[in-house]
Coordinates of C-alpha atoms in Angstrom, one line a residue:
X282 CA 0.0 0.0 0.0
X283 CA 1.3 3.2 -0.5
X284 CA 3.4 4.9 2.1
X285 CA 2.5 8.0 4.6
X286 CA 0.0 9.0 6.4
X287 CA -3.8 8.1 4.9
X288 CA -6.6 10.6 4.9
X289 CA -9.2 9.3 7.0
X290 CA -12.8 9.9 7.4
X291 CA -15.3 7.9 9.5
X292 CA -18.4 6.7 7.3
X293 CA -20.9 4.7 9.7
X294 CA -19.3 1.6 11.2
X295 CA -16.7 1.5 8.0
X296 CA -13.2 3.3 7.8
X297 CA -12.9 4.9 4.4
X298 CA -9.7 5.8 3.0
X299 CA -9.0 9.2 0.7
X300 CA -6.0 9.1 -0.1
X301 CA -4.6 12.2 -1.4
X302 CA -2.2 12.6 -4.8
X303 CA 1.1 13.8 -2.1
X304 CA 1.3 9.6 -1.6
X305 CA 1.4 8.6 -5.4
X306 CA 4.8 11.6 -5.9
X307 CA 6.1 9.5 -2.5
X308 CA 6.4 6.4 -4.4
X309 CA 9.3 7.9 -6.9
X310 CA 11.2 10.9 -3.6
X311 CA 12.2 9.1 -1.1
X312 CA 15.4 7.7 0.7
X313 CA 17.4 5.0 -1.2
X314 CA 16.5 2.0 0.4
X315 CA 20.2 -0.2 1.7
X316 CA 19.7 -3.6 2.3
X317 CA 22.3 -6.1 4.2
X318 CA 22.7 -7.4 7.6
X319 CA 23.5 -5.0 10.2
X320 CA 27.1 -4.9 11.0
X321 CA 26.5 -2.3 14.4
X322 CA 24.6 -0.3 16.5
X323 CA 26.8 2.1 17.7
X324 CA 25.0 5.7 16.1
X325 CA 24.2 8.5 17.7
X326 CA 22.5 11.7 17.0
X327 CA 24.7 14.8 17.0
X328 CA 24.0 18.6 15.8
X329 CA 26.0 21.3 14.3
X330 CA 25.1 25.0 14.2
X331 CA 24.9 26.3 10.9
X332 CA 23.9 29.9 9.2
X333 CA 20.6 29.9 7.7
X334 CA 22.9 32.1 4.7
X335 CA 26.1 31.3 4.1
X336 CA 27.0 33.9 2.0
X337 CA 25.3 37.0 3.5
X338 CA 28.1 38.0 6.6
X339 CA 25.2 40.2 7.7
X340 CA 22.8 37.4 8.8
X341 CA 23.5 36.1 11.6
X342 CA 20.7 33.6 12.3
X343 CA 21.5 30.1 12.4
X344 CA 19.8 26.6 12.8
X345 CA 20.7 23.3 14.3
X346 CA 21.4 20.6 11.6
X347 CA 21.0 17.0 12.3
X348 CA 23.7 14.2 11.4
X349 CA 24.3 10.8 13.1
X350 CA 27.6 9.9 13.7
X351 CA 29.4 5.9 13.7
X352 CA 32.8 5.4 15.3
X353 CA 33.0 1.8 16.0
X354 CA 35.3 0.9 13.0
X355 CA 37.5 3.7 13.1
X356 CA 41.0 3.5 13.8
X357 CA 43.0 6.7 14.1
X358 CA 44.4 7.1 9.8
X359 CA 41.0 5.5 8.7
X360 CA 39.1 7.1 6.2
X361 CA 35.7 9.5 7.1
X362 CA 33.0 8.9 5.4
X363 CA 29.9 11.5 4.9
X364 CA 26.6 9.9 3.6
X365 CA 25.4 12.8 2.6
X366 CA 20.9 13.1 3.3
X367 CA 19.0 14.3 0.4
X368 CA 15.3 15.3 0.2
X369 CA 14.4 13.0 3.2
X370 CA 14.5 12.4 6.6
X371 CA 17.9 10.7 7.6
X372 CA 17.3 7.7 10.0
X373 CA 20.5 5.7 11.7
X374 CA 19.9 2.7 9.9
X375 CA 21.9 4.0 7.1
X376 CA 24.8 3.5 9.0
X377 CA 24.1 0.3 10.3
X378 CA 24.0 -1.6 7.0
X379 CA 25.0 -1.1 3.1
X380 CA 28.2 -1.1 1.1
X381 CA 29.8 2.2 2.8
X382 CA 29.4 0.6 6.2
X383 CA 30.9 -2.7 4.8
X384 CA 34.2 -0.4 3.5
X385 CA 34.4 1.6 6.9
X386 CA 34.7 -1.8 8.6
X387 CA 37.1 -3.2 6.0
X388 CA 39.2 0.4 6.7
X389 CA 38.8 1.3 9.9
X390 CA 37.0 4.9 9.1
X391 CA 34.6 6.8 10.6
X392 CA 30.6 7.7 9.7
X393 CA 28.8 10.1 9.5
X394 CA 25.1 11.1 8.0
X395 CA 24.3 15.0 7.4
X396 CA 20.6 15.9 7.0
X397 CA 19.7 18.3 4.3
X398 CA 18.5 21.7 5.1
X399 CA 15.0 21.6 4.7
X400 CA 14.3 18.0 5.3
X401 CA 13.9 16.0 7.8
X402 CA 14.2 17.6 11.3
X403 CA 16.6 20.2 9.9
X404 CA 14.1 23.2 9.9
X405 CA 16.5 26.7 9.3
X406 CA 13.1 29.0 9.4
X407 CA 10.2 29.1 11.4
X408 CA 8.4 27.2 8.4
X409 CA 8.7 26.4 4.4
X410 CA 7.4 29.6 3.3
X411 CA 8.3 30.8 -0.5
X412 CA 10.0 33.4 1.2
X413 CA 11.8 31.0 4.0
X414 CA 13.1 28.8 1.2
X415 CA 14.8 31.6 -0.4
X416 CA 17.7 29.5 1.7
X417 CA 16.7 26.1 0.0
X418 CA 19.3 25.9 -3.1
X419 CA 22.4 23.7 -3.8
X420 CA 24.6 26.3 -3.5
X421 CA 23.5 26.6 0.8
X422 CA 23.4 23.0 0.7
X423 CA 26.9 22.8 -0.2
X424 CA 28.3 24.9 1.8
X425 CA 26.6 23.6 5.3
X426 CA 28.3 20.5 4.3
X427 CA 31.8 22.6 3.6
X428 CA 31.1 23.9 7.2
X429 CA 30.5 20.4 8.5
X430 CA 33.9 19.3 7.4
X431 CA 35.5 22.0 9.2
X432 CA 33.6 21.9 12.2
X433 CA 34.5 18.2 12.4
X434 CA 37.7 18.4 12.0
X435 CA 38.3 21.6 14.8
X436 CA 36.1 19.3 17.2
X437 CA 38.1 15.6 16.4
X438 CA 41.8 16.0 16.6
X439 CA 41.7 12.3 15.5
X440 CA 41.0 13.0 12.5
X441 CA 44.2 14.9 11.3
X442 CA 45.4 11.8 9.5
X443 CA 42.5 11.2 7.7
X444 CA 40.8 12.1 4.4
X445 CA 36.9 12.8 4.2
X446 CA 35.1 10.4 1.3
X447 CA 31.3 11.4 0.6
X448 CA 28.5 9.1 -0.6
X449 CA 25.5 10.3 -1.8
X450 CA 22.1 8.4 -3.7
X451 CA 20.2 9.9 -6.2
X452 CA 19.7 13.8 -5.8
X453 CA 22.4 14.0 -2.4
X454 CA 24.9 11.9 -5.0
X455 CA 24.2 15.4 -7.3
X456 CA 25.3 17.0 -3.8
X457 CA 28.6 15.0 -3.6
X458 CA 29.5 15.3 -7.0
X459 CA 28.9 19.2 -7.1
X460 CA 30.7 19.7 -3.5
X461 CA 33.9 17.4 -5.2
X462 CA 34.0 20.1 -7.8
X463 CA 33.2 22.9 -5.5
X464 CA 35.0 22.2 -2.6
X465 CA 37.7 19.9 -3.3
X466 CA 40.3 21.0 -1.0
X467 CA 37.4 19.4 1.7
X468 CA 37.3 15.9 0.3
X469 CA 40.0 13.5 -1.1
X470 CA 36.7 11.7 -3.5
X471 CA 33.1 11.1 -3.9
X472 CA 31.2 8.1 -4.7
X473 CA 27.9 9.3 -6.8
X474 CA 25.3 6.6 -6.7
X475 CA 22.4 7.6 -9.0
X476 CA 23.2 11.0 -9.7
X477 CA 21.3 12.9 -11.8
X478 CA 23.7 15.9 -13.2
X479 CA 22.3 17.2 -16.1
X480 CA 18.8 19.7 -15.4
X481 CA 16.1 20.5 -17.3
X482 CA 12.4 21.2 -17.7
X483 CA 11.3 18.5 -19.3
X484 CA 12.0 15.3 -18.2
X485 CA 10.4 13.1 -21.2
X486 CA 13.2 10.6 -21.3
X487 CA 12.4 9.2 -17.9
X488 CA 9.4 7.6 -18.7
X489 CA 10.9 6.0 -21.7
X490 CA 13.4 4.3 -19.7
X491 CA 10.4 3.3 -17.2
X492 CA 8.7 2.1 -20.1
X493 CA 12.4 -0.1 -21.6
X494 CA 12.4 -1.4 -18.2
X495 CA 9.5 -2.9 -17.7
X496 CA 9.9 -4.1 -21.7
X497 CA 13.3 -5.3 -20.6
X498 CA 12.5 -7.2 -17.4
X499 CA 8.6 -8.2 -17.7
X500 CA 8.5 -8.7 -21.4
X501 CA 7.4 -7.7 -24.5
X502 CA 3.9 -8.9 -24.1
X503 CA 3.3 -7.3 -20.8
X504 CA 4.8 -3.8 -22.0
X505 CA 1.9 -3.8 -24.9
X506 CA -0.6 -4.6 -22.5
X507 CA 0.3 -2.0 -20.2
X508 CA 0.1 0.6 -23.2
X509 CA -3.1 -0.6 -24.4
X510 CA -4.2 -0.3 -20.6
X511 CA -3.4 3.5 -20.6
X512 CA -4.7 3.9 -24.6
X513 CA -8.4 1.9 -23.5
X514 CA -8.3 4.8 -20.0
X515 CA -7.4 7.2 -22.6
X516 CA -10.1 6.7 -25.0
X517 CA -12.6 6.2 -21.8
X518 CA -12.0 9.9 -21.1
X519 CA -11.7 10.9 -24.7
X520 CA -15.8 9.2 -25.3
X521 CA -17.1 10.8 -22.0
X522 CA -17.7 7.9 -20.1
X523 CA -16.6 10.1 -17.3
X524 CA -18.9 7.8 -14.5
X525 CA -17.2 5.1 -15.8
X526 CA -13.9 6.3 -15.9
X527 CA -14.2 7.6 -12.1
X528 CA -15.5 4.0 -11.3
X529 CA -12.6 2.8 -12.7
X530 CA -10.4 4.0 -10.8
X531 CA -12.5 5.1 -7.5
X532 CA -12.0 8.6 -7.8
X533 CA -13.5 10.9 -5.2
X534 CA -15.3 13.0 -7.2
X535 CA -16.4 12.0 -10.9
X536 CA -13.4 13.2 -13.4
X537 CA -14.5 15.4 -16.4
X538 CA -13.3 17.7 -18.9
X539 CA -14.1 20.7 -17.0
X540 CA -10.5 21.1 -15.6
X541 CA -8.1 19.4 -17.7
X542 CA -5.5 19.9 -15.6
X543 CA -7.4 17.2 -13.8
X544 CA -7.3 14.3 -16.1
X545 CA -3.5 15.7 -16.7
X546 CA -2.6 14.8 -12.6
X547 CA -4.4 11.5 -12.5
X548 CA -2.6 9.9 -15.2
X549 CA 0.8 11.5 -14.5
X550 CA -0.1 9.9 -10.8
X551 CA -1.2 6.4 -12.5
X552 CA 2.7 6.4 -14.6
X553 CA 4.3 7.3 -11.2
X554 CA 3.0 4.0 -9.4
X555 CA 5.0 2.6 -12.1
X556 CA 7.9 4.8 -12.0
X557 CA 8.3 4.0 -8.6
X558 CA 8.3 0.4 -8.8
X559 CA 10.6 0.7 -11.7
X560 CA 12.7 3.2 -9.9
X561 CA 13.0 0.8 -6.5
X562 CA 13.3 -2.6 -8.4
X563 CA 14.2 -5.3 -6.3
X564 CA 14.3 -8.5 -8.1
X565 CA 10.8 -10.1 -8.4
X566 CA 9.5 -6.5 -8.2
X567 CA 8.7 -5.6 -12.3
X568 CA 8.4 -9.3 -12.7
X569 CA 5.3 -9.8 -10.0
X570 CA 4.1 -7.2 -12.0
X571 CA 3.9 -8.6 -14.9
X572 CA 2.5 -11.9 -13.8
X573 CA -0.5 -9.5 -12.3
X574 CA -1.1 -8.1 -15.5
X575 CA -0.8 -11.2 -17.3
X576 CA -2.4 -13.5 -14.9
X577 CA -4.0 -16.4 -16.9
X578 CA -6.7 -17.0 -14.5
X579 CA -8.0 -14.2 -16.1
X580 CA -8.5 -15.3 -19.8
X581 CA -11.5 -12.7 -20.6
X582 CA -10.7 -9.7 -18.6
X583 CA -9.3 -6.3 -21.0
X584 CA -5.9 -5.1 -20.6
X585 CA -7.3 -1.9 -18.6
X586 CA -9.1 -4.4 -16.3
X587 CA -5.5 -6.1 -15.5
X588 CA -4.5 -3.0 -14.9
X589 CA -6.7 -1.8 -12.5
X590 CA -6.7 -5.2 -10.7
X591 CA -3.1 -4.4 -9.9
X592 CA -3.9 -1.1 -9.4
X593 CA -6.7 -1.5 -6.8
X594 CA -4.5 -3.7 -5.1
X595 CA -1.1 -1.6 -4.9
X596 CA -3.4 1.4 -3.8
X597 CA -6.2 0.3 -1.9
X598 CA -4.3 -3.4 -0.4
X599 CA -5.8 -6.5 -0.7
X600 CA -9.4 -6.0 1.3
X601 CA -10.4 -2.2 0.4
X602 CA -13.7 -0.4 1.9
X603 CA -16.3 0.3 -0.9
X604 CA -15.8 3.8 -0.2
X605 CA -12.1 4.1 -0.7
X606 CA -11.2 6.7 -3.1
X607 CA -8.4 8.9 -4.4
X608 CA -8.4 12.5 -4.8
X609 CA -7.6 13.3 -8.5
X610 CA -8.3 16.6 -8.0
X611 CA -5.3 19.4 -9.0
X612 CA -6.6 22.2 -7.1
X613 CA -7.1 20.2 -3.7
X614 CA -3.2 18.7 -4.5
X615 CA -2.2 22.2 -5.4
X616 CA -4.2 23.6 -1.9
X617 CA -2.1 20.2 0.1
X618 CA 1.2 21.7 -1.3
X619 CA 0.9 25.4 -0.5
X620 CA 0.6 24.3 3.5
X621 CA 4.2 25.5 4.4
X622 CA 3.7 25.0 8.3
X623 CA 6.5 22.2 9.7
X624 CA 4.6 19.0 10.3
X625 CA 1.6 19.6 7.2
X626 CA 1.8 16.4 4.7
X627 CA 3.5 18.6 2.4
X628 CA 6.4 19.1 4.5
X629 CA 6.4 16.1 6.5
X630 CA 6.5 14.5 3.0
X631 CA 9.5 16.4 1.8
X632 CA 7.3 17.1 -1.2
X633 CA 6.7 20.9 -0.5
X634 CA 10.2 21.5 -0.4
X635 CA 11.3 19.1 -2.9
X636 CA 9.1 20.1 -5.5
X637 CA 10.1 24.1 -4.7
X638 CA 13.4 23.0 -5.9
X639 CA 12.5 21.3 -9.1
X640 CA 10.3 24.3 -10.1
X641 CA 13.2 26.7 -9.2
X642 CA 16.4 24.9 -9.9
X643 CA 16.6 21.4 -11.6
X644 CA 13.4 20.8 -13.2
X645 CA 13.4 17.0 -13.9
X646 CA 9.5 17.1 -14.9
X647 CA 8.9 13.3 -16.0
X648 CA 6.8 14.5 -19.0
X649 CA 4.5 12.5 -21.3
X650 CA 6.2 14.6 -24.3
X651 CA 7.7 11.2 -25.8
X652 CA 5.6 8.6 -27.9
X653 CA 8.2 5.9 -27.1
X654 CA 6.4 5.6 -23.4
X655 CA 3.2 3.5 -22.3
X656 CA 1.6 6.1 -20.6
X657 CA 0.1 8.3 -23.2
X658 CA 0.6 11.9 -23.6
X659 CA -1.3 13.7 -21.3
X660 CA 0.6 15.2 -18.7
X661 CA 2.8 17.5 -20.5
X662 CA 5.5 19.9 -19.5
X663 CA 2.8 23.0 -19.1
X664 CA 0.8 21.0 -16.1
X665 CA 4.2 20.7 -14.2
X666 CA 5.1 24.6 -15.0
X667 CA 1.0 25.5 -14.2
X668 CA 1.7 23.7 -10.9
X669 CA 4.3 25.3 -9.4
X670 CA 3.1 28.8 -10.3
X671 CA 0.2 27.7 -8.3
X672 CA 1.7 26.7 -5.3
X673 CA 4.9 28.9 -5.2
X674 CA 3.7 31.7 -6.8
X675 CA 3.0 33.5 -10.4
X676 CA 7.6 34.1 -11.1
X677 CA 7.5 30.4 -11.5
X678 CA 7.1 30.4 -14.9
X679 CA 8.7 28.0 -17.8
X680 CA 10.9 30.5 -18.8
X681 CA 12.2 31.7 -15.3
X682 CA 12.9 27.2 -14.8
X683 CA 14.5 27.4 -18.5
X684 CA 17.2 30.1 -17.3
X685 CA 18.0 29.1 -14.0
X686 CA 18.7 25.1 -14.9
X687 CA 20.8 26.3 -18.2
X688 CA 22.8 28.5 -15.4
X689 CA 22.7 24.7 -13.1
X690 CA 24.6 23.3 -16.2
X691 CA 26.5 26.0 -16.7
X692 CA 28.2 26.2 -13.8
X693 CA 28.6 22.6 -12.8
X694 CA 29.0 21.1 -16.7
X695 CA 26.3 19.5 -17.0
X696 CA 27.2 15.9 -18.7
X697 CA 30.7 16.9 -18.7
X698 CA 31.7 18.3 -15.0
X699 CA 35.4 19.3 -14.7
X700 CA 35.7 17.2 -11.5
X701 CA 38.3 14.8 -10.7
X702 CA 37.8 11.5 -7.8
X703 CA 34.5 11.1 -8.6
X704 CA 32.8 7.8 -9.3
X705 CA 30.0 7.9 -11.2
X706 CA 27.6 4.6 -11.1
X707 CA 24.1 4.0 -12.6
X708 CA 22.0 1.0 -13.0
X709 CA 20.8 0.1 -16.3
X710 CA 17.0 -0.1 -15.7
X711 CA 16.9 3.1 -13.2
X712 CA 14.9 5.8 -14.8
X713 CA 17.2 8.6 -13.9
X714 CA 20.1 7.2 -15.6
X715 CA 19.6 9.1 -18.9
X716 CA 20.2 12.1 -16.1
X717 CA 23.4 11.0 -15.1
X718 CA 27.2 10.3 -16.2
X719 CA 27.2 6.7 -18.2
X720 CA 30.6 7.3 -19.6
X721 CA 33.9 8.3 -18.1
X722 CA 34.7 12.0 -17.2
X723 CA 38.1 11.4 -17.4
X724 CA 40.9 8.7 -16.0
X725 CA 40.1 10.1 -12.4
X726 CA 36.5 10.2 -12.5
X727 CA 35.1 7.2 -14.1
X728 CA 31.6 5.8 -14.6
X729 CA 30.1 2.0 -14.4
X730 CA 26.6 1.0 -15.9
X731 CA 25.1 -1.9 -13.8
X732 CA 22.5 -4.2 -15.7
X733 CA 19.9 -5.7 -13.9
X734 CA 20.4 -3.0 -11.5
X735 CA 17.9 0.4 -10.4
X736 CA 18.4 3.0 -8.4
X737 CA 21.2 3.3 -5.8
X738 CA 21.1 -0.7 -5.7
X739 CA 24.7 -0.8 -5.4
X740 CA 24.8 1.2 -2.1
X741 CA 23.4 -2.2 -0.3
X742 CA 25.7 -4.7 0.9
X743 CA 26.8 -7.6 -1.5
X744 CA 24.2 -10.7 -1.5
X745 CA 24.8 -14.0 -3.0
X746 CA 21.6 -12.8 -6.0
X747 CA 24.1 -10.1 -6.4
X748 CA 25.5 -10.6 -10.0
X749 CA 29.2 -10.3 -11.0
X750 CA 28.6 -6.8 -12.5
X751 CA 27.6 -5.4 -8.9
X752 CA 30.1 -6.8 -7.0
X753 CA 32.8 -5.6 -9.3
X754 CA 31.4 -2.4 -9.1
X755 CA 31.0 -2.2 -5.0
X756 CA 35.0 -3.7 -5.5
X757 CA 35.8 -0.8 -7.5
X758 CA 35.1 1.8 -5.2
X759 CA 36.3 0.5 -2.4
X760 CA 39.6 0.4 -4.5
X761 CA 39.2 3.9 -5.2
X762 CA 38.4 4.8 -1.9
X763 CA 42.0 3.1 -0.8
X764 CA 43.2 5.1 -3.8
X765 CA 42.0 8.9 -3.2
X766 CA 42.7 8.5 1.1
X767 CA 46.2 6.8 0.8
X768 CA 45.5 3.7 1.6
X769 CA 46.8 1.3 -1.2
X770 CA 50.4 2.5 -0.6

């Protein structure tokens, strides 16, 4: 079923569900999931001041940052490694198991996990205002954790003989990438796990690859029948059959053509229940799929029936209330999203702030602008651009996202960073690959393409389902690691 907190309203003796469109975006933002045994308990929580604006010397308010800290490996000359916390709340378990707690036990270093401003429980204004998260940008990201580094090492003497290595996944392996290239006196290397480098608007190719993946793993034949599962939806809507439609998929309120920016969020929301099982692929995942859609004990049923079987059941769990519903509606998601107090869905979600960066910084809109995608074509770029001048306000316009992401590529390179100890690694199925580095940047900053393999999958520890591709790749960076701190000499 899908994750945080449900809607809930009483109806007589039964407990109906409305569940809101902020849990369908929840399926794709969210922390990397690491899997592996746990190798130790020993994490505590820790805080460091830090500015609320790093760059104006005239501001002098500051905030309390959260990071866990891990020192039962380290051994005075070991290395320190940052997992660096991205658009979610940052929980110890993260350095209790995966492949960077595997290498600080194999090296003797040190752990720590910074939470991002914003996020989490790392609140630098009184609450997420458009205004407040003037201060919510990569470029104050990057330099709380350039401050980190030097507050650590005035408060650890222990440290002098050691060299700082930071892991990110997905958007906080962006944030180690860009801190390499902008900092690099701070860190001796970065390992960039799903890192998407390259902004822009639209975001089309993404749900290609979701599409090739699912064509890839499940098979041709269930591929076609999820396309002709969104065309028979498609023509639903396009014929009227709006009751029908709304049955279909227990909408709250019957779906029409009377705000198309309606129909436009409820199948962007359908592709993303995809996208985010493509995106978190475990093995068995696309493949139990599959089998739902193509489920033989079902010889009569259409394609959009198979689809909404699986549906029903990924939404609504096995046993749902007649009255269970979602809320397709645009201007009740948009009225969700503009709730900027700490502790609302929106920013217990991560989704108010996340999205304010997207429409101001990166873009990354996952698009229906491609024909070579299941899922039809109608969420386009100018729902995604009519959404965020609805929530954040009427400057968030296409052409103010155009100019600030060419500026992101501009001054970070884009596909082709001047950066150096940086290792780049995608998996082949992950949707945000075609964002990232797939090739080399140079002899120091090199790039590995995992088949079989989504996002951040190679951040877990190694398993015996592993295949040779991942462990060679979880074997290189612990060589580069020994490389970049010293170690191999």
């Amino acid at each position: 079923m899908l994750r945080w907190l449900f809607i809930l309203a009483i109806v007589g003796r039964a407990c109906t569900i409305r569940i809101p469109l902020i849990q369908f975006k929840s399926e794709v933002y969210r922390e990397p999931l690491i899997d592996g045994p746990i190798r130790t308990t020993a994490v505590e929580l820790e805080y460091v001041e830090q500015r609320v604006d790093n760059f104006d010397p005239t501001n002098d308010a500051t905030w309390q940052m959260r990071y866990y800290r891990n020192d039962e490996f380290f051994v005075r000359g070991g290395p320190i490694f940052v997992y660096c916390g991205g658009e979610w709340t940052i929980n110890p378990y993260s350095l209790q198991r995966g492949h960077m707690v595997d290498m600080a036990r194999t090296l003797s270093g040190q752990m720590f996990y910074t939470e991002h401003r914003y996020y989490g429980l790392s609140h630098p204004t009184a609450d997420a205002s458009v205004e407040n998260m003037r201060f919510l940008n990569i470029e104050q990201a990057l330099a709380d954790l350039a401050h980190f580094v030097t507050y650590i090492r005035e408060r650890h003497p222990e440290f002098d003989d050691s060299n700082f290595v930071f892991v990110g996944g997905s958007y906080s392996a962006t944030l180690v990438a860009w801190f390499r290239q902008k900092y690099p006196h701070l860190t001796a290397g970065a390992w960039a796990s799903s890192s998407p480098v390259f902004v822009k608007p639209n975001n089309f190719e993404y749900k290609e690859i979701v599409g090739a993946s699912i064509r890839s793993v499940g098979g041709e034949e269930c591929f076609q029948r999820l396309a002709r599962a969104f065309s028979q939806a498609d023509q639903l809507f396009a014929n009227r059959n709006f009751e029908q439609f709304s049955s279909t998929f227990r909408t709250c309120d019957e779906v029409n053509d009377d705000n198309p920016y309606d129909i436009q969020i409820m199948f962007y929301s359908l592709s993303e229940l995809l996208a985010g099982l493509v995106q978190g692929h475990r093995s068995g995942d696309i493949e139990g799929f599959c089998e739902t859609l193509l489920d033989p004990a079902y010889p009569d049923e259409s394609d959009l029936d198979a689809f909404v079987r699986w549906y029903t059941r990924r939404v609504f769990g096995s046993n749902p209330s007649p009255g269970d519903c979602v809320d397709f509606t645009f201007d009740n998601d948009v009225e969700i999203h503009r709730n900027a107090t700490w502790g609302s869905p929106a920013t217990s979600s991560a989704m108010r702030q996340w999205f304010f960066q997207t429409c101001n910084e990166f873009g990354w809109f996952e698009t229906s602008a491609s024909r070579f995608q299941p899922f039809g074509s109608r969420f386009p770029a100018e729902k995604f651009h009519r959404w965020c001048s609805d929530v954040y306000g009427d400057e968030f316009t296409a052409e103010f996202l155009q100019a600030n992401t060419e500026r992101k590529n501009t001054i970070y390179g884009g596909f082709n960073p001047n950066v150096n100890n940086v290792y780049f690694t995608n998996g082949l199925i992950d949707p945000w690959r075609i964002m990232g580095i797939q090739n080399d940047v140079n002899e120091h900053s090199p790039a590995d393409i995992i088949p079989d393999a989504s996002h951040c999958n190679d951040l877990s520890s190694n398993s015996p389902d592993d295949s040779p591709r991942m462990r060679e790749v979880r074997d290189r960076i612990l060589q580069l690691v020994r490389l970049w701190t010293g170690l191999d000499e």
